[in-house]
Coordinates of N, CA, C and O in Angstrom, one line a residue:
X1 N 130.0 110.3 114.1 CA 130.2 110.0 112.7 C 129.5 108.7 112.4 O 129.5 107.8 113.2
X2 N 129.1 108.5 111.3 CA 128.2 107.4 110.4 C 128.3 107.7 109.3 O 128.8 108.5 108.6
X3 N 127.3 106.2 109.2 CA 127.4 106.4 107.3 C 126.8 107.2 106.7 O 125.8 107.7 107.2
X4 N 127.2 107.6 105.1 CA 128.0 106.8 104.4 C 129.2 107.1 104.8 O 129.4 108.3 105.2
X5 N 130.3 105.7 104.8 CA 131.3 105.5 104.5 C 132.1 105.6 103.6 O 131.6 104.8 102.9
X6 N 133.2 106.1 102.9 CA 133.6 106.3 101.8 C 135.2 105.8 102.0 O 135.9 106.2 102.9
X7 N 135.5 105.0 101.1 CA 137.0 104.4 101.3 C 137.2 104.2 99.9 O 136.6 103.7 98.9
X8 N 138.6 105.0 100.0 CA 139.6 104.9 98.4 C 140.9 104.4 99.0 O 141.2 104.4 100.1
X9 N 141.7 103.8 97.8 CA 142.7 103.0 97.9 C 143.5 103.8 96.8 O 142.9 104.4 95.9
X10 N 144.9 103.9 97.0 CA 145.5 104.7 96.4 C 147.2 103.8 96.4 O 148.1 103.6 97.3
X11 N 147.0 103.4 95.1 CA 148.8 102.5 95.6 C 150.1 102.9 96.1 O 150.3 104.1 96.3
X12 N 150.9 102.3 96.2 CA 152.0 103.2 96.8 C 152.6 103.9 96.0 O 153.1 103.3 95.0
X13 N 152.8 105.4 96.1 CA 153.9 105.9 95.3 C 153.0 106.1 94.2 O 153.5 106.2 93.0
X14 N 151.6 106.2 94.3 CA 150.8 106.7 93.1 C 149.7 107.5 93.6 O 149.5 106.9 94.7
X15 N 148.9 108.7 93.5 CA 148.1 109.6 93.7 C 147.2 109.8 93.0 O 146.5 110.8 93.0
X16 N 146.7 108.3 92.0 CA 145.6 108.3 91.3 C 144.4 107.4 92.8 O 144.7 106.7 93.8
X17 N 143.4 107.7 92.4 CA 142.6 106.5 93.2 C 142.3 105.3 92.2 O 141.7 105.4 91.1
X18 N 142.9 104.2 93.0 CA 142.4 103.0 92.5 C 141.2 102.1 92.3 O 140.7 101.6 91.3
X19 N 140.7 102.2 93.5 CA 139.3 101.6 94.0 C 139.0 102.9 94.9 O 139.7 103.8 95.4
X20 N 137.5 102.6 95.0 CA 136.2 103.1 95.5 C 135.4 102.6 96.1 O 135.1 101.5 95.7
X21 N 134.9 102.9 97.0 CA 133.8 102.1 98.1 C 132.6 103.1 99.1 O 132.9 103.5 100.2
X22 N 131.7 103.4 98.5 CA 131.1 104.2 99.2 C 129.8 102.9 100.2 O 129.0 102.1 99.6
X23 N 130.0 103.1 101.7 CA 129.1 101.7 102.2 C 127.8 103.2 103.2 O 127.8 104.2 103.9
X24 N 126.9 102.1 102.4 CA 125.6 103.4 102.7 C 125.5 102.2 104.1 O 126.1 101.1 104.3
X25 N 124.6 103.1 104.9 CA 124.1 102.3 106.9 C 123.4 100.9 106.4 O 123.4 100.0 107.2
X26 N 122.7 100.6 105.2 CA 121.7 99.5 105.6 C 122.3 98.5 103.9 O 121.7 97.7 103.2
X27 N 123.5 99.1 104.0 CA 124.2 97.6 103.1 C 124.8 96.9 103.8 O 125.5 97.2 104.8
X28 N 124.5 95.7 103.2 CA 125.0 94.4 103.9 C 126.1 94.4 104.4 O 126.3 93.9 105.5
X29 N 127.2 95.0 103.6 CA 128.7 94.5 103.9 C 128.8 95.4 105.2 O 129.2 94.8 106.2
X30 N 128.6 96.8 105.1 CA 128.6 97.8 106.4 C 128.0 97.1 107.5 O 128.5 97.2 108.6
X31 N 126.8 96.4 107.2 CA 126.1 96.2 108.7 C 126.7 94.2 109.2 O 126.4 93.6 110.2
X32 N 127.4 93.9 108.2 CA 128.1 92.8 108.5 C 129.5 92.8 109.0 O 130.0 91.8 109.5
X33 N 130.3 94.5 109.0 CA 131.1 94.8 109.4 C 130.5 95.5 110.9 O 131.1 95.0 111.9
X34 N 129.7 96.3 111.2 CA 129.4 96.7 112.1 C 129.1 95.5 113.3 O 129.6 95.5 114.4
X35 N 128.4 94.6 112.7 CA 127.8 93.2 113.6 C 128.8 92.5 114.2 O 128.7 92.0 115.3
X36 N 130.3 92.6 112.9 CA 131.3 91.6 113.3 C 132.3 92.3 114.4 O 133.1 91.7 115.2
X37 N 132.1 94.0 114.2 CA 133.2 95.1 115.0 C 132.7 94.8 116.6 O 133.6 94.4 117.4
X38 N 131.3 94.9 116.8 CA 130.5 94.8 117.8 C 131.0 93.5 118.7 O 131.5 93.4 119.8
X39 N 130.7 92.6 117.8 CA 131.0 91.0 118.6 C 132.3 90.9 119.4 O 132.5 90.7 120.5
X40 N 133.4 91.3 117.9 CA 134.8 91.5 118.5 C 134.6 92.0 120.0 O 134.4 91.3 121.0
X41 N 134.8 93.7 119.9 CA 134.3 94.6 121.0 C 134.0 93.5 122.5 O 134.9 93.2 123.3
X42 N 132.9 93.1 122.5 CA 132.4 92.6 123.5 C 132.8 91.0 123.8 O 132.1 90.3 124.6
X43 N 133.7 90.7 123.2 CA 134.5 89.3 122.8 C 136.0 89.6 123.8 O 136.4 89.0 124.7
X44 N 136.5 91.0 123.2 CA 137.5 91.9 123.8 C 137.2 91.6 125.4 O 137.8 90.9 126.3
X45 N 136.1 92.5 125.4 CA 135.7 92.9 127.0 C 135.8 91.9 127.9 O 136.5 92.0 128.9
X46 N 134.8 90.6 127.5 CA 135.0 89.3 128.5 C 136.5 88.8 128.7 O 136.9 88.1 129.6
X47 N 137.3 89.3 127.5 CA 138.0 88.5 128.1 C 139.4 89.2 128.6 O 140.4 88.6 128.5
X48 N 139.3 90.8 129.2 CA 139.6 91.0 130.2 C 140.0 90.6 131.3 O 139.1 90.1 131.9
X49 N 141.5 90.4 132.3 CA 141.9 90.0 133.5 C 140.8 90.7 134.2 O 140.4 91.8 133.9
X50 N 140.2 89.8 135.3 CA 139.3 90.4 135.9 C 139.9 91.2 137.3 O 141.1 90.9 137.5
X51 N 139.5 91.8 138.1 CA 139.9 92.8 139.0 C 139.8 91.8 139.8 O 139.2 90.7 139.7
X52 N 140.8 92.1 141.2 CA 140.8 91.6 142.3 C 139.8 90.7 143.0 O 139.6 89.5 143.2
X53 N 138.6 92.4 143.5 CA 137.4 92.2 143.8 C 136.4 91.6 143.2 O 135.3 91.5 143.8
X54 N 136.7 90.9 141.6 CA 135.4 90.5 141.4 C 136.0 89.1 141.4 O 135.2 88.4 140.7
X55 N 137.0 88.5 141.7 CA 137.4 87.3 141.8 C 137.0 86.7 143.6 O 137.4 85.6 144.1
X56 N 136.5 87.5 144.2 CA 135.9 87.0 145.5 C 137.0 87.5 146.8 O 137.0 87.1 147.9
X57 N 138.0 88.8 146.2 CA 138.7 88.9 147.0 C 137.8 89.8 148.2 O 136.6 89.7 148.4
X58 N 138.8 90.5 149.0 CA 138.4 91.5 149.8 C 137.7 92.8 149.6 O 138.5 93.5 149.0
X59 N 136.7 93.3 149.8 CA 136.1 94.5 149.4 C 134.4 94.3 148.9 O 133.7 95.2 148.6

C-alpha cells in the first residue's frame, strides 16, 4: 500500500466528516512524514539492547 493517502476526521459522536486530507507520494508533508517515520525506525533500531554475542561475549 501507498499513496494517495486519504485521511478524514470525524468528531466524536458525529458521522459527518470534518476535515479532509488526501497526501499524493511527492507532497511535501507525505514525504516529510515518510523521512521523519524512516529516521524514527532506524533511531528505534540502534537503540535496541544489544545481544549477548555482539557485546564480545562467547560465540
Amino acid at each position: 500500500m501507498g499513496p494517495p493517502l486519504d485521511l478524514v476526521v470525524c468528531r466524536l459522536g458525529d458521522l459527518t466528516v470534518s476535515r479532509r486530507l488526501s497526501l499524493a507520494g511527492d507532497s511535501p508533508l507525505y514525504l516529510g512524514i515518510q523521512q521523519g517515520w524512516n529516521e524514527g525506525l532506524k533511531r528505534a533500531f540502534l537503540e535496541l539492547p544489544r545481544f549477548e554475542w555482539e557485546q564480545g561475549g562467547p560465540g
